[in-house]
Amino acid sequence: MNIEAVVSPRGMLLPRAGTAIARNVKGDEDMPKILVVEDEDALSVMLRYNLEAEGYAVETVANGDEADLRLRETTPDLVLLDWMLPGLSGIEICRRLRGRAETERLPIIMMTARGEETERIRGLATGADDYVVKPFSVPELMARVRAILRRAKPETVTTQLRAGDIELDRETHRVRRGGRELHLGPTEYRLLEFLMKTPGRVYSREQLLDGVWGRDVYVDERTVDVHVGRLRKAINRAKDKDPIRTVRGAGYAFDEKFQLKQAG
Ligand code: CA
């Protein structure tokens, strides 16, 4: 499926027909598999889009009974499980997964709506590894997914991003260029990490605000330009090629040709 992101009124990244998402370089078999069980269409689509951009293989199911069946046929590496579902409830699915030897230790993140606070506690008691309360921040959820997968299946999580002579370690937050350590501010680091994950993909300022700053933060779009300027200053020395592309009228991208230019 070819999709491109647009920002929903709620400020989340949503896909739209158009351009392809850059895939992780690893083959599909190596990608961690995530099952999303969510009956709210818009949320399900948004989760799929963001998880695929992180390099996961994603399957979505919108009904509790269907999820139960699917989980008997195949075991993913992680389940994102909504609480309130048509058919079996999230909590019942969680209880069943914990009751079977094959899925006893399967990582589960529950998604609950506000006002289900006491239910959250029940969710954890039933054996979920973590929970998020809707509406949640996408970068925050992605960080939790990564943290849980790293604990459960360390070999499946990519911690090093590499392009040309730039290396970014997502575990230690260290960035090097040509072996030289770069000192980035926290925002510049997140911006570089965000852009490097999908080389070639152009993000609007609004999408960068959502993906890097988070959707609950209200800052002016000009802020993005300021931080891109700081990022460039921190990573480029006099004769270095600039890996960040400014796309007029659209936004910014990590130049997918950067790797080739460096090699040549
Ligand atoms: Ca629901």
Coordinates of C-alpha atoms and ligand atoms in Angstrom, one line a residue:
M1 CA 0.0 0.0 0.0
N2 CA 1.3 3.4 -0.9
I3 CA 0.6 6.0 1.6
E4 CA 1.7 9.5 2.7
A5 CA 1.2 11.2 5.9
V6 CA -1.2 14.1 6.6
V7 CA -1.9 15.5 10.0
S8 CA -5.3 14.8 11.5
P9 CA -7.2 17.6 13.3
R10 CA -6.1 15.8 16.5
G11 CA -2.5 16.4 15.4
M12 CA -1.5 12.8 14.7
L13 CA 0.2 11.5 11.6
L14 CA -2.3 9.9 9.3
P15 CA -1.7 8.3 6.0
R16 CA -3.1 9.4 2.7
A17 CA -2.8 7.7 -0.7
G18 CA 0.2 8.9 -2.6
T19 CA 3.8 8.2 -1.7
A20 CA 5.5 5.1 -0.4
I21 CA 7.0 4.8 3.1
A22 CA 10.7 4.0 3.1
R23 CA 11.1 0.5 4.5
N24 CA 13.6 -0.7 6.9
V25 CA 16.6 -2.2 5.1
K26 CA 16.1 -5.5 6.8
G27 CA 14.0 -8.2 5.1
D28 CA 10.4 -8.7 6.1
E29 CA 11.2 -11.9 7.9
D30 CA 13.5 -10.1 10.3
M31 CA 11.1 -7.4 11.1
P32 CA 9.4 -7.6 14.5
K33 CA 5.7 -8.5 14.0
I34 CA 3.1 -6.4 15.8
L35 CA -0.6 -7.2 16.0
V36 CA -2.8 -4.1 16.5
V37 CA -6.2 -4.9 18.0
E38 CA -8.2 -1.7 17.7
D39 CA -11.8 -1.1 16.5
E40 CA -11.4 2.6 15.9
D41 CA -10.5 2.8 12.2
A42 CA -8.6 6.1 12.2
L43 CA -6.5 5.1 15.2
S44 CA -5.7 1.7 13.7
V45 CA -4.6 3.2 10.4
M46 CA -2.4 5.8 12.3
L47 CA -0.8 3.1 14.4
R48 CA -0.1 0.9 11.3
Y49 CA 1.5 3.9 9.5
N50 CA 3.7 4.9 12.4
L51 CA 4.8 1.4 13.3
E52 CA 5.6 0.5 9.7
A53 CA 7.7 3.7 9.5
E54 CA 9.6 2.3 12.5
G55 CA 10.4 -0.9 10.6
Y56 CA 7.8 -3.3 12.0
A57 CA 5.6 -5.7 10.1
V58 CA 2.0 -4.8 11.2
E59 CA -1.2 -6.6 11.1
T60 CA -4.5 -5.0 12.3
V61 CA -7.7 -6.6 13.6
A62 CA -10.8 -4.7 14.7
N63 CA -12.7 -7.3 16.6
G64 CA -12.0 -9.2 19.8
D65 CA -13.1 -12.6 18.6
E66 CA -11.1 -12.2 15.4
A67 CA -8.0 -11.2 17.4
D68 CA -8.4 -14.3 19.6
L69 CA -8.6 -16.5 16.5
R70 CA -5.6 -14.8 14.9
L71 CA -3.5 -15.2 18.0
R72 CA -4.2 -18.9 18.0
E73 CA -2.9 -19.2 14.5
T74 CA 0.2 -17.0 14.7
T75 CA 2.2 -15.4 17.5
P76 CA 3.5 -11.9 16.8
D77 CA 6.4 -10.3 18.7
L78 CA 4.1 -7.7 20.4
V79 CA 0.4 -7.0 20.7
L80 CA -1.1 -3.5 21.0
L81 CA -4.5 -4.2 22.5
D82 CA -7.5 -1.9 22.9
W83 CA -9.5 -2.4 26.0
M84 CA -13.1 -1.9 24.6
L85 CA -13.7 -4.0 21.6
P86 CA -16.6 -5.5 19.8
G87 CA -16.6 -9.3 20.6
L88 CA -14.1 -10.4 23.3
S89 CA -12.8 -7.5 25.4
G90 CA -9.1 -6.6 25.5
I91 CA -8.8 -7.8 29.0
E92 CA -10.3 -11.2 28.2
I93 CA -7.8 -11.6 25.3
C94 CA -5.0 -10.6 27.6
R95 CA -6.1 -13.2 30.2
R96 CA -6.3 -15.9 27.5
L97 CA -2.9 -15.1 26.1
R98 CA -1.4 -15.4 29.6
G99 CA -3.1 -18.7 30.1
R100 CA -1.5 -20.4 27.1
A101 CA 2.1 -21.6 27.2
E102 CA 3.0 -20.3 23.7
T103 CA 1.8 -16.7 24.5
E104 CA 2.5 -16.6 28.3
R105 CA 5.3 -14.1 27.8
L106 CA 4.1 -12.4 24.7
P107 CA 4.6 -8.6 25.2
I108 CA 1.3 -6.8 25.5
I109 CA 0.6 -3.0 25.6
M110 CA -3.0 -2.2 26.5
M111 CA -4.6 1.0 25.2
T112 CA -7.3 2.4 27.4
A113 CA -9.5 5.5 27.1
R114 CA -9.6 8.2 29.8
G115 CA -12.0 7.3 32.5
E116 CA -11.0 3.6 32.5
E117 CA -8.4 4.4 35.1
T118 CA -9.3 1.6 37.5
E119 CA -9.6 -0.7 34.5
R120 CA -6.0 0.1 33.7
I121 CA -4.9 -1.4 37.0
R122 CA -7.0 -4.5 36.3
G123 CA -5.2 -4.6 32.9
L124 CA -1.8 -4.7 34.5
A125 CA -3.0 -7.3 37.0
T126 CA -4.2 -9.5 34.1
G127 CA -0.6 -9.4 32.8
A128 CA -0.2 -6.6 30.3
D129 CA 3.4 -5.3 30.2
D130 CA 2.4 -1.7 29.8
Y131 CA -0.5 0.5 29.1
V132 CA -1.1 3.9 27.4
V133 CA -4.1 6.2 27.9
K134 CA -5.9 7.6 24.8
P135 CA -5.2 10.1 23.4
F136 CA -1.5 9.2 23.7
S137 CA 1.6 10.7 22.1
V138 CA 2.9 8.7 19.2
P139 CA 6.6 9.2 19.9
E140 CA 5.9 8.1 23.5
L141 CA 4.1 4.9 22.4
M142 CA 6.9 4.2 19.8
A143 CA 9.5 4.5 22.6
R144 CA 7.6 2.1 24.8
V145 CA 7.2 -0.4 22.0
R146 CA 10.9 -0.2 21.3
A147 CA 11.8 -0.6 25.0
I148 CA 9.6 -3.7 25.5
L149 CA 10.8 -5.4 22.3
R150 CA 14.4 -4.7 23.3
R151 CA 13.8 -6.5 26.6
A152 CA 11.9 -9.4 25.0
K153 CA 13.7 -9.8 21.7
P154 CA 16.9 -7.7 21.6
E155 CA 18.0 -9.1 18.3
T156 CA 15.0 -7.7 16.4
V157 CA 15.4 -4.0 17.5
T158 CA 17.5 -1.7 15.3
T159 CA 19.5 0.5 17.6
Q160 CA 22.0 1.8 15.0
L161 CA 20.9 4.1 12.2
R162 CA 23.6 4.6 9.6
A163 CA 23.7 6.8 6.5
G164 CA 27.0 7.8 4.7
D165 CA 29.5 8.7 7.4
I166 CA 26.8 9.5 10.0
E167 CA 26.0 7.0 12.7
L168 CA 23.2 7.4 15.3
D169 CA 22.9 5.1 18.3
R170 CA 19.4 5.1 19.6
E171 CA 20.4 3.3 22.8
T172 CA 23.1 5.7 23.9
H173 CA 21.9 8.7 21.9
R174 CA 25.4 9.2 20.6
V175 CA 25.9 10.6 17.1
R176 CA 29.1 10.4 15.1
R177 CA 30.2 11.7 11.8
G178 CA 33.3 10.2 10.2
G179 CA 34.1 8.7 13.7
R180 CA 34.0 12.2 15.3
E181 CA 31.4 12.5 18.1
L182 CA 28.8 15.3 17.5
H183 CA 27.2 17.2 20.3
L184 CA 23.5 17.7 19.6
G185 CA 20.9 19.3 21.8
P186 CA 18.0 16.9 22.7
T187 CA 15.6 18.4 20.1
E188 CA 18.3 18.3 17.4
Y189 CA 19.0 14.6 18.3
R190 CA 15.3 13.7 18.0
L191 CA 14.9 15.6 14.8
L192 CA 17.9 13.8 13.2
E193 CA 16.7 10.4 14.5
F194 CA 13.2 11.1 13.1
L195 CA 14.5 12.1 9.6
M196 CA 17.1 9.3 9.4
K197 CA 14.5 6.6 10.0
T198 CA 12.9 7.2 6.6
P199 CA 15.5 8.6 4.2
G200 CA 14.0 10.5 1.3
R201 CA 10.6 11.0 2.9
V202 CA 9.6 14.7 3.0
Y203 CA 8.0 15.9 6.2
S204 CA 6.0 19.1 6.5
R205 CA 6.8 21.4 9.5
E206 CA 3.6 20.3 11.1
Q207 CA 4.4 16.6 10.7
L208 CA 7.8 17.3 12.2
L209 CA 6.2 19.1 15.2
D210 CA 4.0 16.1 15.7
G211 CA 6.7 13.5 15.3
V212 CA 9.5 15.2 17.2
W213 CA 7.9 17.6 19.7
G214 CA 4.8 15.5 20.3
R215 CA 1.2 16.4 19.8
D216 CA 0.6 18.1 23.1
V217 CA 3.2 20.8 22.6
Y218 CA 2.1 24.0 21.0
V219 CA 5.0 25.7 19.2
D220 CA 5.2 27.8 16.1
E221 CA 6.2 26.1 12.8
R222 CA 9.1 28.5 12.6
T223 CA 10.6 26.6 15.5
V224 CA 11.2 23.7 13.2
D225 CA 13.4 25.9 10.9
V226 CA 15.4 27.1 13.9
H227 CA 16.1 23.6 15.0
V228 CA 16.9 22.4 11.5
G229 CA 19.4 25.2 11.3
R230 CA 21.0 24.2 14.6
L231 CA 21.1 20.5 13.5
R232 CA 22.9 21.5 10.3
K233 CA 25.4 23.6 12.2
A234 CA 26.1 20.7 14.6
I235 CA 26.5 17.9 12.0
N236 CA 28.2 19.7 9.0
R237 CA 31.7 21.1 9.0
A238 CA 32.9 23.4 6.2
K239 CA 33.3 20.8 3.4
D240 CA 30.8 18.3 4.6
K241 CA 27.8 17.4 2.5
D242 CA 24.6 18.5 4.1
P243 CA 22.3 15.4 4.6
I244 CA 19.2 17.5 5.3
R245 CA 17.2 18.5 2.2
T246 CA 15.0 21.6 2.3
V247 CA 12.1 21.0 0.0
R248 CA 10.6 24.3 -0.9
G249 CA 6.9 24.6 -0.1
A250 CA 6.9 21.2 1.5
G251 CA 9.4 20.8 4.3
Y252 CA 12.5 18.7 5.1
A253 CA 13.9 15.3 4.4
F254 CA 17.0 13.3 5.1
D255 CA 18.6 13.1 1.6
E256 CA 18.3 9.5 0.4
K257 CA 21.3 10.1 -1.9
F258 CA 23.5 11.1 1.0
Q259 CA 24.7 7.6 1.5
L260 CA 25.7 7.3 -2.2
K261 CA 27.3 10.7 -2.4
Q262 CA 29.4 9.8 0.6
A263 CA 30.4 6.4 -0.8
G264 CA 31.5 8.0 -4.1
Ligands
CA1 CA -12.3 0.5 21.3

